[in-house]
Coordinates of N, CA and C in Angstrom, one line a residue:
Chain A
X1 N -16.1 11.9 -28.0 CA -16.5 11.3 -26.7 C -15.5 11.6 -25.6
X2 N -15.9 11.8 -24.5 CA -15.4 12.3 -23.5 C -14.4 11.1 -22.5
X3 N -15.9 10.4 -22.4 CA -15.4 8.7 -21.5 C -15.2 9.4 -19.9
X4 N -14.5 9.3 -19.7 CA -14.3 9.9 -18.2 C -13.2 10.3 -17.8
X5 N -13.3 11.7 -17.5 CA -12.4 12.6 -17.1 C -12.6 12.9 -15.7
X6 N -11.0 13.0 -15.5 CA -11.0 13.0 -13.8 C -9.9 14.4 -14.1
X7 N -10.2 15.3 -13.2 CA -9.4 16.3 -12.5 C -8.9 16.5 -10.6
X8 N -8.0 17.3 -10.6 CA -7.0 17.7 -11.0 C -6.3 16.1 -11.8
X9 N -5.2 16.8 -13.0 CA -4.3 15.4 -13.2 C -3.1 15.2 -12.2
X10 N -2.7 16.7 -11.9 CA -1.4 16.6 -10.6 C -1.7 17.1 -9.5
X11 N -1.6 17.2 -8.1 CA -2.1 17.9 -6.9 C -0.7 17.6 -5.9
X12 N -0.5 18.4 -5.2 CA 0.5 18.6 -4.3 C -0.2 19.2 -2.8
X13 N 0.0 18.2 -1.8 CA -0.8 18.6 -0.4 C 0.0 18.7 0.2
X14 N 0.2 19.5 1.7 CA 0.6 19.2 2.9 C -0.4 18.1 3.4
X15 N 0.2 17.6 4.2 CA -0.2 17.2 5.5 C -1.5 17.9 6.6
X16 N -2.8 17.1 6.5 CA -3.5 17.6 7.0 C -4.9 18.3 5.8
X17 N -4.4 18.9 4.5 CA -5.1 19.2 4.1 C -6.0 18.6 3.4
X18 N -7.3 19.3 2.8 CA -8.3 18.2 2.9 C -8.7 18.6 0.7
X19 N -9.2 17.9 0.2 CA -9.3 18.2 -1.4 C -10.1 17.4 -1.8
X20 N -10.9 17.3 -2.9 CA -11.8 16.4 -3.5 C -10.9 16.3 -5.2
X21 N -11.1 14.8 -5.3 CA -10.7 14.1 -7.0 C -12.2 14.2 -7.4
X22 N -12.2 15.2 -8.8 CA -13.6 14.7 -9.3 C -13.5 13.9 -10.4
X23 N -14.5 13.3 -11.0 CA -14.8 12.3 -12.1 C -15.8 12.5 -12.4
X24 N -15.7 12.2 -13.6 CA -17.7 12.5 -14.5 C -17.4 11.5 -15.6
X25 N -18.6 11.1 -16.1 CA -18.5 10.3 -17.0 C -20.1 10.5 -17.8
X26 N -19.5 10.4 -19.2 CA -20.6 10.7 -20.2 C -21.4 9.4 -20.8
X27 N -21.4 8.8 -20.5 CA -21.5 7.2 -21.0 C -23.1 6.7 -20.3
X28 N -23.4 7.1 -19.7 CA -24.7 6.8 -18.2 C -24.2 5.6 -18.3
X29 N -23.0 5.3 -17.1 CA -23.0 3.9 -16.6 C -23.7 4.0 -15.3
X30 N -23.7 3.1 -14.9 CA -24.5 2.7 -13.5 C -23.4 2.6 -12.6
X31 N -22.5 1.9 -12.7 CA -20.8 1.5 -11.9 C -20.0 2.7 -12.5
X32 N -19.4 3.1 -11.5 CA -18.2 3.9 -11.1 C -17.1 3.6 -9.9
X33 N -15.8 3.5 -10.3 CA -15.2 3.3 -8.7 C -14.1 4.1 -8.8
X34 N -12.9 4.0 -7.6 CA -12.1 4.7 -7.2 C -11.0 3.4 -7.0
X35 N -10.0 3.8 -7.9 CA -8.7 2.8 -7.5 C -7.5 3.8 -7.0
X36 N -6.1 3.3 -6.1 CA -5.2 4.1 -6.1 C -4.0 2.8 -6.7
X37 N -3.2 3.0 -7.5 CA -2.1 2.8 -7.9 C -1.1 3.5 -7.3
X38 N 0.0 2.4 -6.4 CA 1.0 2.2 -5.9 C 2.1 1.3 -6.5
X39 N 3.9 1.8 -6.2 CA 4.4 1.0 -7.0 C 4.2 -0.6 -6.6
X40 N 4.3 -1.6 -7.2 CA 4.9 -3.1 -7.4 C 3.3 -3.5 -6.4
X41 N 2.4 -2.6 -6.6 CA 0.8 -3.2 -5.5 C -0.5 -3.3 -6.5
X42 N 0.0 -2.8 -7.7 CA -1.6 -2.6 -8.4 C -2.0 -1.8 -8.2
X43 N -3.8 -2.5 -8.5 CA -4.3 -1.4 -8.5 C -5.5 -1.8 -7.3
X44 N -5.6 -0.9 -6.0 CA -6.6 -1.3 -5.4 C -7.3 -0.6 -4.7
X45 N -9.1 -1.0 -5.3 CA -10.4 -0.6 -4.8 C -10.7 0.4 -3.8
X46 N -10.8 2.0 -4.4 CA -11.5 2.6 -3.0 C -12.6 2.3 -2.1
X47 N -13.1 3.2 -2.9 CA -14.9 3.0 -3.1 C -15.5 2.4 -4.4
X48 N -16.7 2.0 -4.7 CA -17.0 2.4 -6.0 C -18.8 2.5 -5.4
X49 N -19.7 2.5 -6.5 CA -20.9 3.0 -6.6 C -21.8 2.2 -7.8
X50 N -22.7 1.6 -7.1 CA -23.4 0.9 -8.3 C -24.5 1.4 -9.0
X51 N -24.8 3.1 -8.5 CA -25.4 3.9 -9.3 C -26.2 5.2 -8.5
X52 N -26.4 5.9 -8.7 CA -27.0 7.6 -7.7 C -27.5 7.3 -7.2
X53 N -26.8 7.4 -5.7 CA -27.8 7.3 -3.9 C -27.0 5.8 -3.2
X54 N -25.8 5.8 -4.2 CA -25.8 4.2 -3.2 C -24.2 4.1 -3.5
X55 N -23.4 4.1 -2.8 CA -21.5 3.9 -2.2 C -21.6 2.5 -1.6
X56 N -20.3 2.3 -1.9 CA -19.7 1.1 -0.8 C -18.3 1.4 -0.9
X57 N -17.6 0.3 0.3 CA -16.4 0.3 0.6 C -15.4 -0.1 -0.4
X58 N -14.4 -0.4 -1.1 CA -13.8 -1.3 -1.3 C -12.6 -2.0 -0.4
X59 N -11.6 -2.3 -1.0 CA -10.5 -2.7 0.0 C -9.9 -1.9 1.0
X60 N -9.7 -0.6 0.2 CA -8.5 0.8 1.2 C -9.3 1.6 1.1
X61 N -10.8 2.1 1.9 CA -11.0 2.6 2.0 C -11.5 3.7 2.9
X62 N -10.2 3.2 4.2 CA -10.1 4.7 4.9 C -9.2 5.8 4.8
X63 N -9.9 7.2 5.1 CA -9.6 8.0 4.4 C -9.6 9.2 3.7
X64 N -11.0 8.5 3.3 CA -11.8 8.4 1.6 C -13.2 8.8 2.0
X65 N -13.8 9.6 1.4 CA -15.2 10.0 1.5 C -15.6 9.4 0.0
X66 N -16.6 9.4 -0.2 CA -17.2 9.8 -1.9 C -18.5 9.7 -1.8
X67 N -19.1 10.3 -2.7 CA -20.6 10.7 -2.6 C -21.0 10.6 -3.9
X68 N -23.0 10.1 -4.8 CA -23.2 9.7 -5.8 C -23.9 10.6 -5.7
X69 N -24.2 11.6 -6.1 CA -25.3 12.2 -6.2 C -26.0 12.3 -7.5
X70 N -25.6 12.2 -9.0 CA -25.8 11.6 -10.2 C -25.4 10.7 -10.6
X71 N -25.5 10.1 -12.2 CA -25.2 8.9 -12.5 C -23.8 9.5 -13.1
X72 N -23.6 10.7 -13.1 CA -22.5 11.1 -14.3 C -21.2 11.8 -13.1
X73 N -21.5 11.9 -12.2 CA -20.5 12.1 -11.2 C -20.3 11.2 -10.0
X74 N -18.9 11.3 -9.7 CA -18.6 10.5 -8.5 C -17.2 10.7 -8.1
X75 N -17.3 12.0 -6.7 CA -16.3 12.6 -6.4 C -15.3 11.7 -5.5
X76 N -14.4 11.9 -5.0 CA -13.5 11.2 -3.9 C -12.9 12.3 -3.2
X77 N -13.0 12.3 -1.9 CA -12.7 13.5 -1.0 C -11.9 12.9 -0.1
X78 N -10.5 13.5 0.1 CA -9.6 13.1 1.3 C -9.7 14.6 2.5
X79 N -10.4 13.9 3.4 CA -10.3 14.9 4.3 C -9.5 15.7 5.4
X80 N -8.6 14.8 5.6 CA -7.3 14.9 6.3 C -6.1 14.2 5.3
X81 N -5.2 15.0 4.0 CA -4.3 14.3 3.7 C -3.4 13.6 5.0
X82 N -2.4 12.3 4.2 CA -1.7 12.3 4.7 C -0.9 11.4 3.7
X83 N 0.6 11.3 4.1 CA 1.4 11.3 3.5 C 1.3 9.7 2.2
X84 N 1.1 8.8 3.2 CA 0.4 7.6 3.1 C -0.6 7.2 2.2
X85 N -1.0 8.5 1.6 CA -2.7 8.3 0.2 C -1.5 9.4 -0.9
X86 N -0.3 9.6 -0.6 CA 0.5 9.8 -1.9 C 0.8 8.5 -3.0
X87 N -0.4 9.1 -4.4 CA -0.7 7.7 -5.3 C -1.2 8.4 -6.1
X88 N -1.0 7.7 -7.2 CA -1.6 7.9 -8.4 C -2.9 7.3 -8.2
X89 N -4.3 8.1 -8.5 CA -5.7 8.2 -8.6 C -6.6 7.7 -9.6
X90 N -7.3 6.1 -10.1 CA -7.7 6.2 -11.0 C -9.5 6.3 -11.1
X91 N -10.1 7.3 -11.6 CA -11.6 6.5 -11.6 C -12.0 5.9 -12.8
X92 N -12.7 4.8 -12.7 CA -13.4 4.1 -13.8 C -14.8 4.0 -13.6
X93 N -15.5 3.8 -15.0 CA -16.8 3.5 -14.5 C -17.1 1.8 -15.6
X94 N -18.1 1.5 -15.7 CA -18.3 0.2 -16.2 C -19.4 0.1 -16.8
X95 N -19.4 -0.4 -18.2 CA -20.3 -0.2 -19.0 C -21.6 -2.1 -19.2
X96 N -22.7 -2.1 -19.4 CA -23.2 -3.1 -19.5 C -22.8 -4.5 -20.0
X97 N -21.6 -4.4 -20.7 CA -21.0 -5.3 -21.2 C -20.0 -5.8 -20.5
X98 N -19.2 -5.3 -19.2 CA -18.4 -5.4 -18.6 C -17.4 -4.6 -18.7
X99 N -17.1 -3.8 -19.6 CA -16.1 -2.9 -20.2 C -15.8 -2.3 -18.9
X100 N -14.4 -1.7 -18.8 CA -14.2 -0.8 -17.3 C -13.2 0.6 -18.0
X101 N -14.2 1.6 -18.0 CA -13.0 2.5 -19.3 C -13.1 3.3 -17.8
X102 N -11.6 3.7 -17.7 CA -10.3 4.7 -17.1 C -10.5 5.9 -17.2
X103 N -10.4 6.8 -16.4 CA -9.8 8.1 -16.5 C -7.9 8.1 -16.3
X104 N -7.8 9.4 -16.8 CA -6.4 9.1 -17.3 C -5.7 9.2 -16.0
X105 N -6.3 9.2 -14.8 CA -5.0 9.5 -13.3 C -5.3 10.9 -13.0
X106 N -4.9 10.5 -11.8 CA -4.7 11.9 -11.1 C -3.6 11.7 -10.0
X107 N -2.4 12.4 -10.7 CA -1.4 12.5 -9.0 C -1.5 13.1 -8.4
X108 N -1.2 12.1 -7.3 CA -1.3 13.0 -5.7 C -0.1 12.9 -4.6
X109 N 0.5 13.8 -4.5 CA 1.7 13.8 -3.4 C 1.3 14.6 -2.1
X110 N 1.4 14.0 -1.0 CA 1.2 14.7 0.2 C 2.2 14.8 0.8
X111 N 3.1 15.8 1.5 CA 4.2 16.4 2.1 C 3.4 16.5 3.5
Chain B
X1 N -7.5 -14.1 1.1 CA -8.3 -13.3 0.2 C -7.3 -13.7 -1.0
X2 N -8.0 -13.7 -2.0 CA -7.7 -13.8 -3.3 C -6.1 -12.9 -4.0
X3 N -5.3 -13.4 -4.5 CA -4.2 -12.6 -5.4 C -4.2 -13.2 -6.3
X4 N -3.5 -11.8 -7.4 CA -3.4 -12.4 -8.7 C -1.7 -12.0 -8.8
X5 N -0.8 -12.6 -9.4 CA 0.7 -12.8 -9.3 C 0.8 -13.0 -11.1
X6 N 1.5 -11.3 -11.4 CA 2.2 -11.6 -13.1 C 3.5 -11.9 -13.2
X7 N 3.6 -12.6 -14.0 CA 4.9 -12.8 -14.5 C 5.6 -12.9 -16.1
X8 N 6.2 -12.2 -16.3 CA 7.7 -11.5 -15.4 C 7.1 -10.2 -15.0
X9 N 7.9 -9.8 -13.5 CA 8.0 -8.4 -13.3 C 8.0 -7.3 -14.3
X10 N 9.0 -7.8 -15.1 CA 9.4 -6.7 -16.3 C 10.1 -7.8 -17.9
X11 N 9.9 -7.9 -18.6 CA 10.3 -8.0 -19.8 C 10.9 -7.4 -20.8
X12 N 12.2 -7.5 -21.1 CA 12.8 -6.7 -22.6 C 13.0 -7.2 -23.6
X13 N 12.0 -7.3 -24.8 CA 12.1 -7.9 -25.9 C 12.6 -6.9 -27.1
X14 N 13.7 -8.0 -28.1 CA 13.9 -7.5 -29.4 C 12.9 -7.0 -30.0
X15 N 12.5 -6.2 -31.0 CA 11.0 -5.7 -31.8 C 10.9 -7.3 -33.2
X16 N 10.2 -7.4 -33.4 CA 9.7 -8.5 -33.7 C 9.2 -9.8 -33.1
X17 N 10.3 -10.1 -32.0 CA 9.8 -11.3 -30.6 C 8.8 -11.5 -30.5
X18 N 8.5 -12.9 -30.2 CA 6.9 -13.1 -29.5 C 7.4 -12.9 -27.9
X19 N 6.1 -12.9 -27.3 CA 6.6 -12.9 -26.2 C 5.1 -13.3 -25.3
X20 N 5.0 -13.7 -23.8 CA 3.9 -14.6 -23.3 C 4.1 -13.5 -21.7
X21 N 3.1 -13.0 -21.6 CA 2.7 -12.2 -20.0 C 1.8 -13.5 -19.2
X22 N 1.8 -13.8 -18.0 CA 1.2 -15.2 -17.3 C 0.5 -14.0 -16.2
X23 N -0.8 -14.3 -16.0 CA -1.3 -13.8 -14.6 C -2.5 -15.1 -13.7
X24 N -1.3 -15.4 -12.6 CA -1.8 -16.2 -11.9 C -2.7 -16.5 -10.9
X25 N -3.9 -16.8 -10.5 CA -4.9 -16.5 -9.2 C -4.2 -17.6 -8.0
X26 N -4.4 -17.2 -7.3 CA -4.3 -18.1 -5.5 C -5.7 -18.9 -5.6
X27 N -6.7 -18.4 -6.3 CA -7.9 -19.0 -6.4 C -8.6 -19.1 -7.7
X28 N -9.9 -19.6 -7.5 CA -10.6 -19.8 -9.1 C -10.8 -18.7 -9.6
X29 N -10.6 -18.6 -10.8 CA -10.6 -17.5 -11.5 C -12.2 -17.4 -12.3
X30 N -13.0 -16.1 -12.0 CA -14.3 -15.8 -12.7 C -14.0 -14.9 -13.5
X31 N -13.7 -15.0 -14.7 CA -13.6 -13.5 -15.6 C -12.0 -12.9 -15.3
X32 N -11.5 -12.5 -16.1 CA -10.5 -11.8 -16.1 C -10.5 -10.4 -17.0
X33 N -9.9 -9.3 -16.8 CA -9.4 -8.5 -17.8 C -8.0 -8.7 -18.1
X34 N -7.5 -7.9 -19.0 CA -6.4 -7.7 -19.4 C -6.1 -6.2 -20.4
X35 N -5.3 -4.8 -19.4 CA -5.4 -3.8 -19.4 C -3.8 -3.5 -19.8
X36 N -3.7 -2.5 -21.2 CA -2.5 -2.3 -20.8 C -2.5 -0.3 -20.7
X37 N -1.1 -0.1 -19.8 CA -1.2 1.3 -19.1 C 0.1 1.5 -19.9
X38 N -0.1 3.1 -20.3 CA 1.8 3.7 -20.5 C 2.2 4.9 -19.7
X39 N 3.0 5.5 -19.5 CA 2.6 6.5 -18.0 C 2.7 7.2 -18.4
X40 N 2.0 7.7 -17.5 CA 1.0 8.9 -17.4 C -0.4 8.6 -17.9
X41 N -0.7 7.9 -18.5 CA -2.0 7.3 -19.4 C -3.0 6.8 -18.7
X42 N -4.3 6.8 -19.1 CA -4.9 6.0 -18.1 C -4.8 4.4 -18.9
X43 N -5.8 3.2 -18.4 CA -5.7 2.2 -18.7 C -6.4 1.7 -20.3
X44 N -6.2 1.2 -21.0 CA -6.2 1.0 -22.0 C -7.1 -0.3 -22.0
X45 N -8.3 -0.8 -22.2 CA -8.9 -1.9 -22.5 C -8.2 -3.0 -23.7
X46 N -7.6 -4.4 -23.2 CA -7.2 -4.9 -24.7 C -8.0 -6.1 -24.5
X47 N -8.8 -6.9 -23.3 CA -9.6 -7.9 -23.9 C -10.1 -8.6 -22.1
X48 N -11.7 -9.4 -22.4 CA -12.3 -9.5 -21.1 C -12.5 -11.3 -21.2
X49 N -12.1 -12.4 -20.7 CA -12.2 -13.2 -21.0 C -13.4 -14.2 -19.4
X50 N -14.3 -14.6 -20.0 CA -15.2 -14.9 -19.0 C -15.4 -16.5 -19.0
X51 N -14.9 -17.4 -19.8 CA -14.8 -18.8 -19.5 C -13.7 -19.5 -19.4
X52 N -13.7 -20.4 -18.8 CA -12.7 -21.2 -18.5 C -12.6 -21.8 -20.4
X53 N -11.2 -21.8 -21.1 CA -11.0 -21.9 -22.0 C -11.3 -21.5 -23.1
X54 N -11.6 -20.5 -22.7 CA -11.7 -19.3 -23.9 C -10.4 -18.1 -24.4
X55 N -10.5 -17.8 -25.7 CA -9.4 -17.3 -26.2 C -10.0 -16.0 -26.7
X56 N -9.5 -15.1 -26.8 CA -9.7 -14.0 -28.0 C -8.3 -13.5 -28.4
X57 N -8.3 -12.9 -29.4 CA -7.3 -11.9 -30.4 C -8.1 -10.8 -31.1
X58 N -6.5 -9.9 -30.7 CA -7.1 -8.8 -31.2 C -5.9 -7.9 -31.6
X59 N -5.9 -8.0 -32.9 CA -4.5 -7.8 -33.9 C -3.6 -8.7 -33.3
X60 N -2.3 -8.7 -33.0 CA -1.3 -9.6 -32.8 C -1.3 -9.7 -31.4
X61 N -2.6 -9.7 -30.4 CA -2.7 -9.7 -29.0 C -3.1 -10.8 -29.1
X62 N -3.3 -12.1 -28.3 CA -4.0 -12.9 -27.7 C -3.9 -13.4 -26.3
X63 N -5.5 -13.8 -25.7 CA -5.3 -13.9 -24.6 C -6.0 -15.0 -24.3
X64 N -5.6 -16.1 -23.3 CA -6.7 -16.9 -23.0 C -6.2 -17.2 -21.6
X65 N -7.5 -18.2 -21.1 CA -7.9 -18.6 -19.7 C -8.2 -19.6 -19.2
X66 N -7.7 -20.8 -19.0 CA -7.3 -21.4 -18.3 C -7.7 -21.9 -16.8
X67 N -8.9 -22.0 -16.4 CA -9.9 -22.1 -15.3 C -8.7 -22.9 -14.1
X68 N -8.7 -24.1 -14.9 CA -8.1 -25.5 -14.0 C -6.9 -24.8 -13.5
X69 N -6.0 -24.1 -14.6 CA -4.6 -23.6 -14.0 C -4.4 -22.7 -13.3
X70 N -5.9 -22.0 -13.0 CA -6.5 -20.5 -12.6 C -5.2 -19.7 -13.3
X71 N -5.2 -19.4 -14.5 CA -4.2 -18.7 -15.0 C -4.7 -18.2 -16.2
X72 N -4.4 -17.3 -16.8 CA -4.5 -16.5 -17.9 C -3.3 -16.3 -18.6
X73 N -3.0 -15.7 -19.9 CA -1.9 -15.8 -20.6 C -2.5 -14.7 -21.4
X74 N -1.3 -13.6 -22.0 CA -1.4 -12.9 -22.8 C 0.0 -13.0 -23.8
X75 N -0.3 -13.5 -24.8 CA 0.6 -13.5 -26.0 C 0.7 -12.5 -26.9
X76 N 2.2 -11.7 -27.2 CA 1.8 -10.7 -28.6 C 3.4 -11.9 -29.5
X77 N 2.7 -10.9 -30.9 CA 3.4 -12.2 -31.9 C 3.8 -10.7 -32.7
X78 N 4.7 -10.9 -32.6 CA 6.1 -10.2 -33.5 C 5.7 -8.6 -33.1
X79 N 6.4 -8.6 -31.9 CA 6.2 -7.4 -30.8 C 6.5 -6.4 -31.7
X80 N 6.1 -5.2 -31.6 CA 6.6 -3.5 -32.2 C 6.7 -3.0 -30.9
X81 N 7.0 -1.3 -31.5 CA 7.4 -0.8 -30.4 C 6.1 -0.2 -29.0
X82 N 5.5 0.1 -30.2 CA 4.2 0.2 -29.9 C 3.3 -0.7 -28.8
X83 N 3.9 -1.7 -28.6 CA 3.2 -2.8 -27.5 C 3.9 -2.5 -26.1
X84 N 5.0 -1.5 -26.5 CA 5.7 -1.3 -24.5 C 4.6 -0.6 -24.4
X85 N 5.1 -1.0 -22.5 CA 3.6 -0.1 -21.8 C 3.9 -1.4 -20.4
X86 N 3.1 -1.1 -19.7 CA 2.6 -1.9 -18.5 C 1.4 -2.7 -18.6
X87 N 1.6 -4.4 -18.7 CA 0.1 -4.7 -19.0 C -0.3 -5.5 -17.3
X88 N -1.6 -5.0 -17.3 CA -2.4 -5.2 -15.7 C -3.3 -6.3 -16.3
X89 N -3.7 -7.4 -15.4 CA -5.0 -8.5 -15.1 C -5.5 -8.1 -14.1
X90 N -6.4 -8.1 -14.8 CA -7.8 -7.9 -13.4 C -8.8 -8.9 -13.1
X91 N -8.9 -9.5 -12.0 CA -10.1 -10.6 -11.9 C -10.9 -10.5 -10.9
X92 N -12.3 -11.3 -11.3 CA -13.2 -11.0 -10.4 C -13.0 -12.3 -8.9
X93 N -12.9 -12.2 -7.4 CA -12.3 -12.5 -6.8 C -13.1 -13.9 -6.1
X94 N -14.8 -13.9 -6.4 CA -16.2 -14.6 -5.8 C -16.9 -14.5 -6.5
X95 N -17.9 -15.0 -7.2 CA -18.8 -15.0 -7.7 C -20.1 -14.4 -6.6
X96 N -19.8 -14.1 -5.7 CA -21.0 -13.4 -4.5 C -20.6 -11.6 -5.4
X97 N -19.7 -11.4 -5.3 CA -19.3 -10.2 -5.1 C -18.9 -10.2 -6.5
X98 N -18.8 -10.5 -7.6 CA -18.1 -10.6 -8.9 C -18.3 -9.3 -9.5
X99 N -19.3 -9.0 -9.5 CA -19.6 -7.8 -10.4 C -19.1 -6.6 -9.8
X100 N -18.6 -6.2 -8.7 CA -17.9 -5.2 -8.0 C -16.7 -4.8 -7.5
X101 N -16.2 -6.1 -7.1 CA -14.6 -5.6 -6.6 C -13.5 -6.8 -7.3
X102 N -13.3 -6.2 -8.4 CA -11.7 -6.2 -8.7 C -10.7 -6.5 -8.1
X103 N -10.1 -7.5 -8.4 CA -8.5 -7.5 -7.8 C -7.4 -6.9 -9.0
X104 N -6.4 -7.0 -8.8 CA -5.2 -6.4 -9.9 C -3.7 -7.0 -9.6
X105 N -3.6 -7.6 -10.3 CA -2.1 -7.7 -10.5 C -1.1 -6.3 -10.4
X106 N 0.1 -7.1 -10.1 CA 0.9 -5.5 -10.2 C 1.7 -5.0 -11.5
X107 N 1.5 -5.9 -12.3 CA 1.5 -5.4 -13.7 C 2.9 -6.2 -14.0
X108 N 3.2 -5.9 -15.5 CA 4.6 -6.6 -16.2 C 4.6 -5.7 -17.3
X109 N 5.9 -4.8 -16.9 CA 6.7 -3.6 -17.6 C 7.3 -4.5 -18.6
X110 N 6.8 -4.0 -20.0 CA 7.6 -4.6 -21.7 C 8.3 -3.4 -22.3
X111 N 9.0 -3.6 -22.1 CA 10.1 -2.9 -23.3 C 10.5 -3.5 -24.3
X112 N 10.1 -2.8 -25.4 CA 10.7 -3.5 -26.9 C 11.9 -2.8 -27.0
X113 N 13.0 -3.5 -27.3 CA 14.3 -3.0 -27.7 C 14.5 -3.0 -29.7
X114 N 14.5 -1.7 -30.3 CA 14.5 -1.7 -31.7 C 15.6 -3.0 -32.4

């Protein structure tokens, strides 16, 4: 079983440039979201998606693009890095039971 | 808006120790998780507790919840090494909104000392 895999795991940007985090998940959940992990802050809410054709905001989410176009993907796109979205990346999705299974991270440093 | 506050920042226990993780809300608590991370890793599911005074265990993990004290507690009983890592609480912050946005603690770094 796959669970959800997020690529890149490491990414290095300048300033300005723009990249997509992808995420898939084999599981057909309906929920998927986007957290960033920062030190001594947790972990907090990009976007998430409560299933194909429908996004919302979370807490930090300017930025941040993301788009549902299946139930098994859910990209996150920064279209102007900037120094300030250097974080560790997590996506999850959420299974009928409440379960919230992880992808393993994706770092991101912007210069 | 809603926080959740762990305590200790960081813990260093002997290997055998029991030891007690506390995660606090500013508000009523609906549902909790309780996630532990080791780095580079993603999050590790160890248990979901959804009533006020309910407990689960799961091998020498236990966790329960505490509505009135809006608090949760995670206890491990005769620590290994195996239990370091970062453990995160996650709670739901409204019952309007419960099923979607998450809050998170900032976690409590355990080190087992052999």
């Amino acid at each position: 079983n796959a669970g959800v895999t997020q690529t890149p795991k490491f990414q290095v940007l300048k300033t300005g440039q723009s990249m997509t985090l992808q995420c898939a998940q084999d599981m057909n959940h309906e929920y998927m979201s986007w957290y960033r992990q920062d030190p001594g802050m947790g972990l907090r809410l990009i976007h998430y998606s409560v299933g194909a054709g429908i996004t919302d905001q979370g807490e930090v989410p300017n930025g941040y693009n993301v788009s549902r176009s299946t139930t098994e993907d859910f990209p996150l796109r920064l279209l102007s890095a900037a120094p300030s979205q250097t974080s560790v990346y997590f996506c999850a999705s959420k299974s009928g039971h409440g379960e919230l299974f992880f992808g393993e991270g994706s770092r991101l440093t912007v210069l | 808006s809603q926080e959740l506050e762990q305590s200790p920042q960081s813990l260093i226990v002997q290997e055998g120790k029991n030891l007690t993780i506390n995660c606090t809300s500013s508000k009523t608590l609906y549902g909790l998780y309780w996630y532990k991370q080791k780095y580079g890793e993603g999050l590790i599911f160890l248990m979901m507790l959804q009533k006020g005074g309910e407990e689960k265990s799961h091998e020498k993990i236990t966790a329960k919840l505490d509505e009135k004290k809006q608090q949760s507690s995670l206890h491990i009983t005769a620590s290994q090494p195996s239990h370091a890592g970062i453990y995160l609480c996650g709670a739901y912050p409204s019952r309007g909104r419960s099923n979607y946005q998450l809050i998170w603690g900032a976690g409590t770094k355990l080190i087992i000392k052999p």
